[in-house]
Coordinates of C-alpha atoms in Angstrom, one line a residue:
M1 CA -118.6 -43.6 -43.2
T2 CA -122.1 -42.2 -43.4
Q3 CA -121.5 -41.0 -47.1
K4 CA -120.1 -44.5 -47.9
K5 CA -123.1 -46.3 -46.3
E6 CA -125.6 -44.0 -48.1
K7 CA -123.9 -44.7 -51.4
K8 CA -124.1 -48.5 -50.8
D9 CA -127.8 -48.2 -49.8
A10 CA -128.5 -46.1 -52.9
A11 CA -126.6 -48.7 -55.1
A12 CA -128.8 -51.4 -53.5
K13 CA -132.0 -49.5 -54.2
E14 CA -130.8 -48.8 -57.7
V15 CA -130.2 -52.5 -58.3
K16 CA -133.7 -53.4 -57.0
S17 CA -135.3 -50.6 -59.1
K18 CA -133.7 -51.9 -62.2
L19 CA -135.2 -55.4 -61.7
D20 CA -138.6 -56.0 -63.2
P21 CA -141.1 -56.7 -60.4
S22 CA -142.0 -59.9 -62.3
V23 CA -138.4 -60.9 -62.1
L24 CA -138.2 -60.3 -58.4
S25 CA -141.5 -62.4 -57.9
A26 CA -140.0 -65.3 -60.0
L27 CA -136.8 -65.2 -58.0
A28 CA -138.8 -65.2 -54.7
A29 CA -140.9 -68.1 -56.0
K30 CA -137.8 -70.0 -57.0
A31 CA -136.2 -69.6 -53.7
K32 CA -139.5 -70.8 -52.0
N33 CA -139.5 -73.9 -54.1
L34 CA -135.8 -74.6 -53.3
N35 CA -136.6 -73.9 -49.6
I36 CA -133.8 -71.3 -49.2
P37 CA -134.2 -67.6 -48.4
F38 CA -134.2 -64.9 -51.0
L39 CA -131.6 -62.0 -50.5
Q40 CA -133.1 -58.8 -51.8
D41 CA -130.8 -56.2 -50.1
V42 CA -127.1 -55.8 -50.5
P43 CA -125.6 -56.4 -47.0
K44 CA -122.3 -54.9 -45.7
I45 CA -119.8 -57.6 -46.0
E46 CA -117.1 -57.9 -43.4
D47 CA -113.6 -58.8 -44.7
D48 CA -113.4 -62.1 -42.7
A49 CA -116.6 -63.2 -44.6
L50 CA -115.2 -62.2 -47.9
S51 CA -112.0 -64.1 -47.3
I52 CA -113.8 -67.5 -47.3
I53 CA -114.2 -67.4 -51.1
S54 CA -111.6 -65.8 -53.2
K55 CA -112.8 -63.2 -55.8
D56 CA -111.8 -65.3 -58.7
V57 CA -113.9 -68.3 -57.5
A58 CA -116.7 -66.1 -56.6
L59 CA -116.9 -64.6 -60.0
E60 CA -116.5 -67.9 -61.8
H61 CA -119.1 -69.8 -59.9
K62 CA -121.4 -66.8 -58.9
I63 CA -121.1 -67.5 -55.1
I64 CA -120.0 -65.1 -52.3
A65 CA -119.9 -65.3 -48.6
F66 CA -121.5 -62.2 -46.9
E67 CA -121.6 -63.1 -43.2
K68 CA -119.6 -65.2 -40.9
N69 CA -120.4 -66.2 -37.4
G70 CA -118.0 -68.7 -35.7
H71 CA -118.0 -71.9 -37.8
S72 CA -121.1 -70.9 -40.0
A73 CA -121.3 -68.5 -42.8
K74 CA -124.1 -67.3 -45.2
I75 CA -123.5 -67.6 -49.0
A76 CA -125.3 -65.7 -51.7
I77 CA -125.7 -67.9 -54.8
V78 CA -127.1 -67.0 -58.2
D79 CA -127.8 -70.6 -59.3
P80 CA -128.5 -73.0 -56.4
L81 CA -128.8 -75.9 -58.9
N82 CA -125.1 -75.4 -60.4
I83 CA -123.4 -78.6 -59.4
N84 CA -120.0 -77.1 -59.9
A85 CA -120.7 -74.3 -57.5
L86 CA -122.1 -76.6 -54.9
N87 CA -119.0 -78.9 -55.3
I88 CA -116.8 -76.0 -54.6
L89 CA -118.8 -74.9 -51.6
R90 CA -118.6 -78.5 -50.2
F91 CA -114.8 -78.5 -50.7
I92 CA -114.4 -75.1 -49.0
S93 CA -116.7 -76.1 -46.1
E94 CA -114.7 -79.3 -45.4
R95 CA -111.3 -77.6 -45.8
R96 CA -112.2 -74.6 -43.6
N97 CA -114.6 -76.4 -41.2
V98 CA -117.3 -73.9 -41.9
E99 CA -121.0 -74.8 -42.5
F100 CA -122.8 -72.8 -45.2
D101 CA -126.4 -71.5 -45.4
L102 CA -127.4 -70.7 -48.9
Y103 CA -129.3 -67.5 -50.0
L104 CA -130.6 -66.9 -53.6
V105 CA -129.5 -63.7 -55.1
S106 CA -130.1 -61.9 -58.4
E107 CA -127.3 -61.5 -61.1
E108 CA -127.4 -57.7 -60.5
M109 CA -127.4 -57.9 -56.7
F110 CA -124.5 -60.5 -56.9
A111 CA -122.4 -58.0 -59.1
T112 CA -123.0 -55.2 -56.6
M113 CA -121.9 -57.5 -53.7
C114 CA -118.7 -58.3 -55.6
E115 CA -117.8 -54.7 -55.6
Q116 CA -117.1 -55.0 -51.9
Y117 CA -114.0 -57.2 -52.4
S118 CA -111.0 -55.4 -51.2
G119 CA -107.7 -56.0 -53.1
G120 CA -108.1 -52.9 -55.2
A121 CA -104.3 -52.2 -55.0
E122 CA -103.8 -52.6 -58.8
K123 CA -106.7 -50.3 -59.6
A124 CA -105.4 -47.8 -57.0
I125 CA -102.0 -47.9 -58.6
E126 CA -103.5 -47.2 -62.0
E127 CA -105.6 -44.3 -60.7
A128 CA -102.5 -42.8 -58.9
M129 CA -100.4 -43.1 -62.2
V130 CA -103.1 -41.3 -64.2
S131 CA -103.4 -38.6 -61.5
L132 CA -99.7 -38.0 -61.4
Q133 CA -99.5 -37.8 -65.1
D134 CA -102.4 -35.4 -65.4
E135 CA -101.2 -33.1 -62.6
R136 CA -97.5 -32.8 -62.9
T137 CA -97.5 -29.4 -61.3
G138 CA -98.8 -30.8 -58.0
K139 CA -101.3 -28.0 -57.4
E140 CA -104.1 -30.3 -56.3
D141 CA -101.6 -31.9 -53.9
K142 CA -100.8 -28.7 -52.2
E143 CA -104.4 -27.2 -52.2
G144 CA -106.5 -30.1 -51.4
E145 CA -105.0 -33.4 -50.5
E146 CA -102.8 -32.2 -47.6
D147 CA -105.9 -30.7 -45.8
V148 CA -107.8 -33.9 -46.4
E149 CA -105.2 -36.2 -45.1
S150 CA -104.4 -34.0 -42.1
E151 CA -108.0 -34.2 -41.1
T152 CA -108.2 -37.9 -41.8
Y153 CA -105.2 -39.0 -39.7
N154 CA -104.1 -36.2 -37.4
D155 CA -107.4 -34.6 -36.0
E156 CA -108.2 -37.0 -33.1
S157 CA -111.3 -35.1 -32.4
A158 CA -112.7 -35.9 -35.9
D159 CA -115.2 -38.8 -35.7
D160 CA -114.8 -42.1 -37.3
N161 CA -117.3 -41.3 -40.2
S162 CA -115.3 -38.3 -41.4
Q163 CA -112.1 -40.3 -41.3
T164 CA -113.4 -43.3 -43.2
S165 CA -114.9 -41.1 -45.9
T166 CA -112.1 -38.7 -46.5
I167 CA -109.3 -41.3 -46.7
Q168 CA -110.6 -42.4 -50.1
S169 CA -110.7 -39.0 -51.7
A170 CA -107.5 -39.0 -53.9
P171 CA -105.7 -41.7 -55.9
V172 CA -102.4 -41.8 -54.0
T173 CA -104.3 -41.5 -50.6
K174 CA -106.6 -44.3 -51.7
L175 CA -103.5 -46.5 -52.5
L176 CA -102.0 -45.8 -49.1
S177 CA -105.4 -46.6 -47.6
V178 CA -105.4 -50.0 -49.4
V179 CA -101.9 -50.8 -48.1
I180 CA -102.8 -49.9 -44.5
K181 CA -106.1 -51.8 -44.6
H182 CA -104.4 -54.9 -45.9
A183 CA -101.8 -54.6 -43.2
I184 CA -104.3 -54.3 -40.5
E185 CA -106.3 -57.2 -41.8
G186 CA -103.3 -59.4 -42.1
K187 CA -102.3 -58.6 -38.5
A188 CA -99.0 -57.1 -39.7
S189 CA -96.8 -55.4 -37.0
D190 CA -94.8 -53.3 -39.5
I191 CA -95.1 -51.9 -43.1
H192 CA -91.9 -51.4 -45.2
I193 CA -92.1 -49.1 -48.2
E194 CA -88.7 -49.0 -49.8
P195 CA -87.0 -48.5 -53.2
F196 CA -86.4 -51.6 -55.1
G197 CA -84.0 -51.2 -58.1
A198 CA -84.3 -48.2 -60.4
K199 CA -87.9 -48.4 -61.4
E200 CA -90.1 -49.4 -58.5
Y201 CA -90.9 -49.4 -54.8
R202 CA -91.6 -52.5 -52.8
V203 CA -94.2 -52.8 -50.0
R204 CA -93.5 -55.6 -47.4
F205 CA -95.5 -56.5 -44.3
R206 CA -94.0 -58.1 -41.2
V207 CA -96.4 -60.9 -40.1
D208 CA -95.5 -63.0 -37.0
G209 CA -91.9 -61.7 -37.1
V210 CA -91.3 -62.5 -40.8
L211 CA -91.2 -60.1 -43.7
Y212 CA -93.4 -60.9 -46.8
A213 CA -93.5 -59.0 -50.0
S214 CA -97.0 -57.7 -50.6
L215 CA -96.9 -55.2 -53.5
S216 CA -94.7 -53.6 -56.1
I217 CA -95.5 -50.0 -57.3
P218 CA -93.9 -47.7 -59.8
K219 CA -91.1 -45.5 -58.4
E220 CA -93.1 -42.3 -59.1
V221 CA -96.1 -43.6 -57.3
G222 CA -93.9 -44.8 -54.5
R223 CA -92.3 -41.4 -54.0
A224 CA -95.8 -39.9 -53.8
V225 CA -96.8 -42.5 -51.1
V226 CA -93.8 -41.6 -49.1
S227 CA -94.7 -37.9 -49.4
R228 CA -98.2 -38.7 -48.2
I229 CA -96.9 -40.5 -45.2
K230 CA -94.6 -37.6 -44.3
I231 CA -97.7 -35.2 -44.5
L232 CA -99.6 -37.4 -42.2
S233 CA -96.8 -37.6 -39.8
N234 CA -96.0 -33.8 -39.8
L235 CA -92.6 -34.5 -41.3
K236 CA -90.6 -32.3 -43.6
I237 CA -91.5 -33.3 -47.2
D238 CA -88.5 -31.6 -48.7
E239 CA -86.0 -33.1 -46.2
K240 CA -84.6 -36.3 -48.0
R241 CA -81.0 -36.2 -46.7
K242 CA -81.5 -37.3 -43.0
P243 CA -83.7 -39.7 -41.2
Q244 CA -87.0 -38.5 -39.6
D245 CA -89.4 -39.9 -37.0
G246 CA -93.1 -39.2 -36.7
R247 CA -96.5 -40.6 -36.1
F248 CA -100.1 -40.5 -37.1
K249 CA -103.4 -42.2 -36.1
I250 CA -106.4 -43.7 -37.9
R251 CA -109.5 -45.4 -36.9
E252 CA -110.4 -48.8 -38.3
R253 CA -113.7 -50.4 -37.6
G254 CA -114.1 -48.2 -34.4
R255 CA -110.6 -48.9 -32.9
A256 CA -107.7 -46.5 -33.0
V257 CA -104.6 -47.8 -34.7
D258 CA -101.3 -45.7 -34.1
F259 CA -98.6 -45.7 -36.6
R260 CA -95.0 -44.9 -35.6
V261 CA -93.1 -43.7 -38.7
S262 CA -89.4 -43.8 -39.5
T263 CA -87.8 -42.6 -42.8
L264 CA -84.4 -43.3 -43.9
P265 CA -82.4 -42.0 -46.9
V266 CA -81.1 -44.8 -49.1
I267 CA -79.3 -44.9 -52.4
D268 CA -82.4 -45.0 -54.6
G269 CA -84.6 -42.8 -52.6
E270 CA -86.2 -42.9 -49.1
K271 CA -87.3 -46.0 -47.1
V272 CA -90.3 -45.7 -44.8
V273 CA -91.2 -48.1 -42.0
L274 CA -94.5 -47.8 -40.2
R275 CA -94.9 -49.7 -37.0
L276 CA -98.6 -50.5 -36.2
L277 CA -99.8 -50.1 -32.7
D278 CA -103.3 -51.0 -31.8
T279 CA -104.0 -48.6 -29.0
G280 CA -107.4 -50.1 -28.1
N281 CA -108.0 -52.2 -25.1
K282 CA -106.6 -55.7 -25.4
V283 CA -106.8 -58.8 -23.3
I284 CA -103.1 -59.2 -22.3
D285 CA -102.0 -62.0 -19.9
L286 CA -98.9 -64.1 -19.4
D287 CA -100.7 -67.4 -20.2
S288 CA -101.9 -66.3 -23.6
M289 CA -98.3 -65.1 -24.4
G290 CA -97.0 -68.6 -23.5
L291 CA -95.0 -68.0 -20.4
M292 CA -94.8 -71.3 -18.5
G293 CA -92.7 -73.1 -15.9
K294 CA -90.1 -71.7 -13.6
G295 CA -89.5 -68.5 -15.5
K296 CA -93.2 -67.6 -15.1
E297 CA -93.2 -68.5 -11.5
I298 CA -90.1 -66.2 -10.8
L299 CA -91.7 -63.3 -12.6
L300 CA -95.0 -63.6 -10.8
R301 CA -93.3 -64.0 -7.4
N302 CA -91.2 -60.8 -7.8
I303 CA -93.8 -58.5 -9.2
K304 CA -95.7 -58.7 -6.1
E305 CA -92.8 -57.4 -4.0
P306 CA -93.1 -53.7 -2.8
F307 CA -89.9 -52.4 -4.3
G308 CA -87.0 -53.4 -6.6
I309 CA -86.4 -53.5 -10.3
I310 CA -87.9 -56.0 -12.9
L311 CA -86.1 -55.9 -16.2
M312 CA -87.1 -57.4 -19.5
T313 CA -84.5 -57.8 -22.2
G314 CA -84.5 -58.8 -25.9
P315 CA -84.3 -57.3 -29.4
T316 CA -86.9 -54.9 -30.9
G317 CA -90.1 -56.7 -31.5
S318 CA -89.6 -59.5 -29.1
G319 CA -92.7 -58.7 -26.9
K320 CA -90.9 -57.1 -23.9
S321 CA -93.4 -54.3 -23.6
T322 CA -96.4 -56.7 -23.9
T323 CA -95.1 -58.8 -21.1
L324 CA -94.6 -55.7 -18.9
Y325 CA -98.2 -54.7 -19.7
A326 CA -99.4 -58.2 -18.6
C327 CA -97.5 -57.6 -15.3
L328 CA -99.1 -54.1 -14.8
D329 CA -102.5 -55.7 -15.5
I330 CA -101.8 -58.1 -12.6
L331 CA -100.8 -55.2 -10.4
N332 CA -103.6 -52.9 -11.4
K333 CA -105.5 -52.6 -8.1
E334 CA -107.3 -49.7 -6.5
E335 CA -104.8 -49.5 -3.6
R336 CA -101.7 -49.0 -6.1
N337 CA -100.8 -45.8 -7.9
I338 CA -99.2 -47.0 -11.2
I339 CA -97.6 -44.5 -13.5
T340 CA -95.9 -45.4 -16.8
L341 CA -93.5 -43.4 -19.1
E342 CA -93.6 -44.8 -22.7
D343 CA -92.5 -44.1 -26.2
P344 CA -95.1 -44.5 -27.5
V345 CA -98.0 -45.7 -25.4
E346 CA -98.9 -49.0 -27.0
Y347 CA -101.8 -50.3 -25.1
S348 CA -104.4 -48.3 -23.0
I349 CA -105.2 -49.8 -19.6
S350 CA -107.9 -48.4 -17.5
G351 CA -106.8 -47.5 -14.0
I352 CA -103.1 -46.8 -15.0
N353 CA -101.7 -43.4 -15.5
Q354 CA -99.9 -43.6 -18.8
S355 CA -97.6 -40.8 -20.0
Q356 CA -95.9 -40.5 -23.3
I357 CA -92.5 -38.8 -23.6
N358 CA -91.7 -36.1 -26.0
P359 CA -87.9 -35.6 -26.5
E360 CA -88.6 -32.5 -28.8
I361 CA -89.8 -30.5 -25.8
G362 CA -87.3 -32.0 -23.3
Y363 CA -89.8 -34.5 -21.9
T364 CA -87.5 -37.5 -21.8
F365 CA -87.3 -40.8 -19.8
A366 CA -85.0 -39.2 -17.3
S367 CA -86.8 -36.0 -16.8
G368 CA -90.2 -37.7 -16.8
L369 CA -88.8 -40.1 -14.1
R370 CA -87.9 -37.2 -11.9
S371 CA -91.4 -35.9 -12.1
I372 CA -93.0 -39.3 -11.5
L373 CA -91.2 -39.7 -8.2
R374 CA -93.1 -36.6 -7.0
Q375 CA -96.5 -38.2 -7.8
D376 CA -96.4 -40.7 -4.9
P377 CA -96.2 -43.8 -7.1
N378 CA -96.2 -47.5 -6.0
V379 CA -95.2 -48.9 -9.3
I380 CA -93.4 -47.2 -12.1
M381 CA -93.0 -48.5 -15.7
V382 CA -90.2 -46.9 -17.7
G383 CA -90.5 -48.0 -21.3
E384 CA -86.8 -48.4 -21.9
I385 CA -83.4 -47.7 -20.1
R386 CA -81.5 -46.0 -22.9
D387 CA -78.8 -44.0 -21.0
S388 CA -76.9 -43.8 -17.8
E389 CA -79.0 -41.0 -16.4
T390 CA -82.3 -43.0 -16.7
A391 CA -80.4 -46.1 -15.3
E392 CA -79.3 -44.2 -12.2
L393 CA -82.8 -42.6 -11.6
T394 CA -84.3 -46.1 -12.0
I395 CA -81.9 -47.5 -9.3
H396 CA -82.7 -44.5 -7.1
A397 CA -86.5 -45.2 -7.5
A398 CA -86.1 -48.8 -6.6
L399 CA -84.0 -48.0 -3.6
T400 CA -86.5 -45.6 -2.2
G401 CA -89.3 -47.9 -1.9
H402 CA -90.8 -48.2 -5.5
L403 CA -91.3 -51.2 -7.8
V404 CA -89.9 -50.3 -11.1
I405 CA -90.3 -52.5 -14.3
S406 CA -88.5 -51.5 -17.5
T407 CA -86.8 -53.0 -20.7
L408 CA -83.2 -53.1 -21.7
H409 CA -81.7 -54.0 -25.1
T410 CA -79.3 -57.0 -24.4
N411 CA -79.1 -60.4 -25.9
S412 CA -79.6 -62.4 -22.8
S413 CA -80.8 -62.0 -19.2
I414 CA -77.3 -62.6 -17.9
G415 CA -76.0 -59.9 -20.2
A416 CA -78.1 -57.2 -18.6
I417 CA -75.9 -57.1 -15.5
P418 CA -72.6 -56.0 -17.3
R419 CA -74.6 -53.8 -19.5
L420 CA -75.9 -51.8 -16.6
I421 CA -72.4 -51.7 -15.0
D422 CA -71.0 -50.4 -18.3
M423 CA -73.7 -47.6 -18.2
G424 CA -72.0 -46.5 -14.8
I425 CA -74.1 -48.2 -12.3
E426 CA -72.1 -49.4 -9.2
S427 CA -72.2 -53.1 -8.8
F428 CA -73.3 -53.0 -5.2
L429 CA -76.2 -50.7 -6.0
L430 CA -77.2 -53.0 -8.8
A431 CA -77.1 -56.0 -6.5
S432 CA -79.3 -54.2 -4.0
S433 CA -82.0 -53.1 -6.4
V434 CA -82.6 -55.6 -9.3
R435 CA -84.8 -58.6 -8.4
V436 CA -85.4 -60.3 -11.8
V437 CA -83.9 -60.0 -15.3
G438 CA -86.1 -61.7 -17.9
A439 CA -85.2 -62.4 -21.6
Q440 CA -87.7 -63.1 -24.3
R441 CA -88.1 -63.9 -27.9
L442 CA -91.2 -64.5 -30.1
V443 CA -91.4 -67.6 -32.2
R444 CA -94.2 -68.5 -34.6
R445 CA -96.9 -70.9 -33.5
I446 CA -97.7 -74.1 -35.4
C447 CA -101.1 -73.7 -37.1
N448 CA -103.5 -75.9 -35.2
E449 CA -105.7 -76.5 -38.3
C450 CA -102.9 -78.4 -40.2
K451 CA -100.4 -79.5 -37.4
E452 CA -99.0 -82.9 -37.9
E453 CA -96.4 -84.9 -36.2
I454 CA -93.0 -85.5 -38.2
K455 CA -90.0 -87.9 -37.8
M456 CA -86.8 -86.8 -36.1
L457 CA -83.3 -87.1 -37.5
P458 CA -80.9 -88.7 -35.1
S459 CA -79.0 -85.4 -34.7
V460 CA -82.3 -83.6 -33.8
L461 CA -83.1 -86.2 -31.2
T462 CA -79.7 -86.0 -29.8
F463 CA -79.9 -82.3 -29.5
I464 CA -83.3 -82.3 -27.9
R465 CA -82.3 -85.0 -25.5
S466 CA -79.2 -83.0 -24.4
Q467 CA -81.4 -79.9 -23.6
V468 CA -84.2 -81.7 -21.8
E469 CA -81.8 -84.0 -19.6
T470 CA -80.0 -81.0 -18.2
M471 CA -83.3 -79.7 -16.8
P472 CA -84.5 -80.8 -13.3
K473 CA -87.4 -83.3 -13.9
E474 CA -89.7 -81.3 -11.6
E475 CA -89.2 -78.3 -13.8
V476 CA -90.1 -80.2 -16.9
E477 CA -93.3 -81.4 -15.3
K478 CA -94.3 -77.8 -14.6
Y479 CA -94.8 -77.4 -18.3
G480 CA -97.4 -80.3 -18.4
L481 CA -95.1 -82.2 -20.7
N482 CA -95.5 -86.1 -20.6
L483 CA -92.2 -87.8 -21.9
D484 CA -93.3 -91.3 -20.9
D485 CA -93.8 -92.2 -24.6
G486 CA -90.7 -90.4 -25.8
F487 CA -90.2 -87.3 -27.8
H488 CA -92.6 -85.9 -30.5
I489 CA -92.2 -82.9 -32.7
Y490 CA -94.6 -81.3 -35.1
K491 CA -95.0 -78.9 -38.0
G492 CA -97.8 -77.2 -39.9
A493 CA -98.4 -78.8 -43.4
G494 CA -99.9 -75.6 -44.7
C495 CA -103.6 -74.7 -45.2
E496 CA -105.9 -71.8 -46.1
A497 CA -106.2 -70.9 -42.4
C498 CA -102.4 -70.0 -42.1
A499 CA -102.0 -68.9 -45.8
N500 CA -100.0 -72.2 -46.4
S501 CA -97.2 -71.0 -44.1
G502 CA -97.8 -73.7 -41.4
Y503 CA -97.7 -71.0 -38.8
K504 CA -100.4 -68.8 -37.2
G505 CA -99.7 -66.4 -34.5
R506 CA -96.7 -66.2 -32.1
V507 CA -95.6 -67.6 -28.7
A508 CA -93.0 -66.3 -26.4
I509 CA -90.0 -68.3 -25.2
F510 CA -88.6 -67.0 -22.0
E511 CA -86.0 -67.2 -19.3
A512 CA -85.7 -65.4 -16.0
L513 CA -82.7 -64.7 -13.9
E514 CA -83.6 -64.3 -10.2
I515 CA -81.2 -62.2 -8.2
D516 CA -81.1 -64.1 -4.8
K517 CA -78.8 -63.5 -1.8
E518 CA -75.8 -65.5 -3.3
M519 CA -76.2 -63.8 -6.7
K520 CA -76.1 -60.4 -5.1
E521 CA -72.8 -61.3 -3.6
I522 CA -71.4 -62.7 -6.9
I523 CA -72.4 -59.3 -8.6
S524 CA -70.9 -57.2 -5.9
E525 CA -67.6 -59.1 -5.5
H526 CA -67.0 -59.9 -9.2
N527 CA -68.3 -56.6 -10.6
G528 CA -71.1 -58.3 -12.5
S529 CA -68.9 -60.7 -14.2
E530 CA -71.0 -62.4 -16.9
T531 CA -69.0 -65.7 -16.6
E532 CA -69.4 -65.9 -12.8
V533 CA -73.3 -65.0 -13.0
E534 CA -73.8 -67.6 -15.7
K535 CA -71.9 -70.3 -13.7
Y536 CA -74.0 -69.7 -10.6
A537 CA -77.3 -69.4 -12.6
K538 CA -76.6 -72.9 -14.2
S539 CA -75.8 -74.5 -10.8
Q540 CA -79.3 -73.3 -9.6
G541 CA -81.0 -75.0 -12.4
M542 CA -81.9 -71.9 -14.4
I543 CA -84.2 -72.8 -17.4
T544 CA -82.5 -70.9 -20.4
I545 CA -84.5 -69.4 -23.2
K546 CA -83.4 -72.2 -25.6
Q547 CA -84.5 -75.0 -23.2
D548 CA -87.8 -73.1 -22.7
G549 CA -88.1 -73.1 -26.6
V550 CA -87.3 -76.9 -26.8
I551 CA -90.0 -77.7 -24.4
K552 CA -92.5 -75.7 -26.4
V553 CA -91.3 -77.7 -29.5
L554 CA -92.2 -80.9 -27.7
L555 CA -95.5 -79.5 -26.6
G556 CA -96.3 -78.9 -30.3
L557 CA -96.5 -75.1 -29.9
T558 CA -93.6 -74.3 -32.4
T559 CA -90.8 -75.9 -34.3
L560 CA -87.2 -76.3 -33.7
E561 CA -86.3 -74.2 -36.8
E562 CA -88.2 -71.3 -35.1
V563 CA -86.3 -71.7 -31.9
E564 CA -83.0 -71.7 -33.5
R565 CA -84.0 -68.8 -35.8
V566 CA -84.3 -66.4 -32.7
T567 CA -81.6 -68.0 -30.4
E568 CA -78.0 -69.0 -30.8
G569 CA -77.4 -72.4 -32.5
S570 CA -76.8 -74.2 -35.6
K571 CA -79.5 -74.0 -38.1
S572 CA -78.6 -77.4 -39.4
V573 CA -79.9 -79.0 -36.0
G574 CA -83.4 -78.0 -36.4
G575 CA -83.4 -77.0 -40.1
E576 CA -83.8 -80.6 -41.6
T577 CA -86.3 -83.3 -41.0
E578 CA -87.0 -86.7 -42.7
D579 CA -89.8 -85.0 -44.5
D580 CA -87.4 -82.3 -46.0
K581 CA -85.2 -85.1 -47.3
G582 CA -88.1 -86.4 -49.3

């Protein structure tokens, strides 16, 4: 980082030294006459500022954003009297709701500033191709790059400066750096690098739960990138016949980002998936996740109990762990000893004892749970109940006076009961220990910048009415939804803020099954029969995950298509609107 900054400072000084003093003086006088500041030094430009004006537009009109603060931004401009440039700025200002302050800049300084645009993927690919062609023997790879990358990613004691500077030291490493940087900036949760046909690799990012193609790279370079990732993750480079799992860590702008790596042999080579985990401190709460109504009330009421089991269910990537972290944050008080067993530790919370399992040395959820019970805990979080041994120990911990929260992979909250019984847990023990089973999915939020109301087809209206009318009126009111003027649904038209997708961010849809006295009897007497449990839950007015989603559609938080994408149902119900019919 220090070397990089020194290079930029040197470049700025070089630009200034090349300018004739009389030119500088003339520019300063011009700025004074136009009553705008004169920018003489190249600033470090943050990516959120650069993203205001695309590189093509910047080069064509010689304008570049170099600082953004809320709804205002500073713009460097070579010719403040250029009508076309000013019109472009006015258009961008209105579209993005940002006010601009102009700064006069020299042609040379402007060119230097443009070098800070990211998006150097194509150039990085070219450099990697040249490097691989020039060094077929791979000597440089073995002698130099492995050490560089190990230092960059694996040595957690290394400071941010060494990590930032060394990651750029080789073409293939630089390409991987570009891919990772774009993923972090785009708030991607996963990076997929996979063979695509016979001649190339495809890079895709999962953003807000949906995969997007980002980049195509030659197959030769793709293989080299996969090898780099294996080196960083301490995996066997020459093992291409079976899956491998690993991890590495980088620092991006002062915060640690953990990568969980999984390789898989496929027909045309190896596929690699990197899960991004921001291990820095984050503000996590149930409100920001979108938990509302009866489900939220049930969860909050039961996490304050002294013992029992709170379970969260749902597929991978549905936000289960995040919800549990939000619960831990509520419970995180001085008088409670909270210990977690995780794989991996996704968020760091001050005041909580977080432990990461390591199956390679025999430190599993089951063995870790045995040790935790000797640590005098009040609250225990088990990352996931994967086997019967962990399930039995979890039940034992709950029955001996501990509050245990964990996750389980089932499709619904009701399905968790027979799943645990299938793991070998006696139904009477299950009834005595489990307090709440929640189920969760994540749907994309409608972008607030371009949200607009749309007309409903009769079939959509019928479906929404059928869902809402089966809910008790007082439960609907808990969401703050006013239905006096009928039903309204919305969508995002698409704008720059959401990359024309109509969505930005995600919100949880949620259901909670509370195990009350009658439910305990049903589980014990009927051996956890899913049919009997569901029948009783409906009779008690349980708000299902789909009903919760429909309410959030009416609140304008998401669309019916999104709710149906992650829950059971016909896509034709929410997949067509009057606007789609044209």
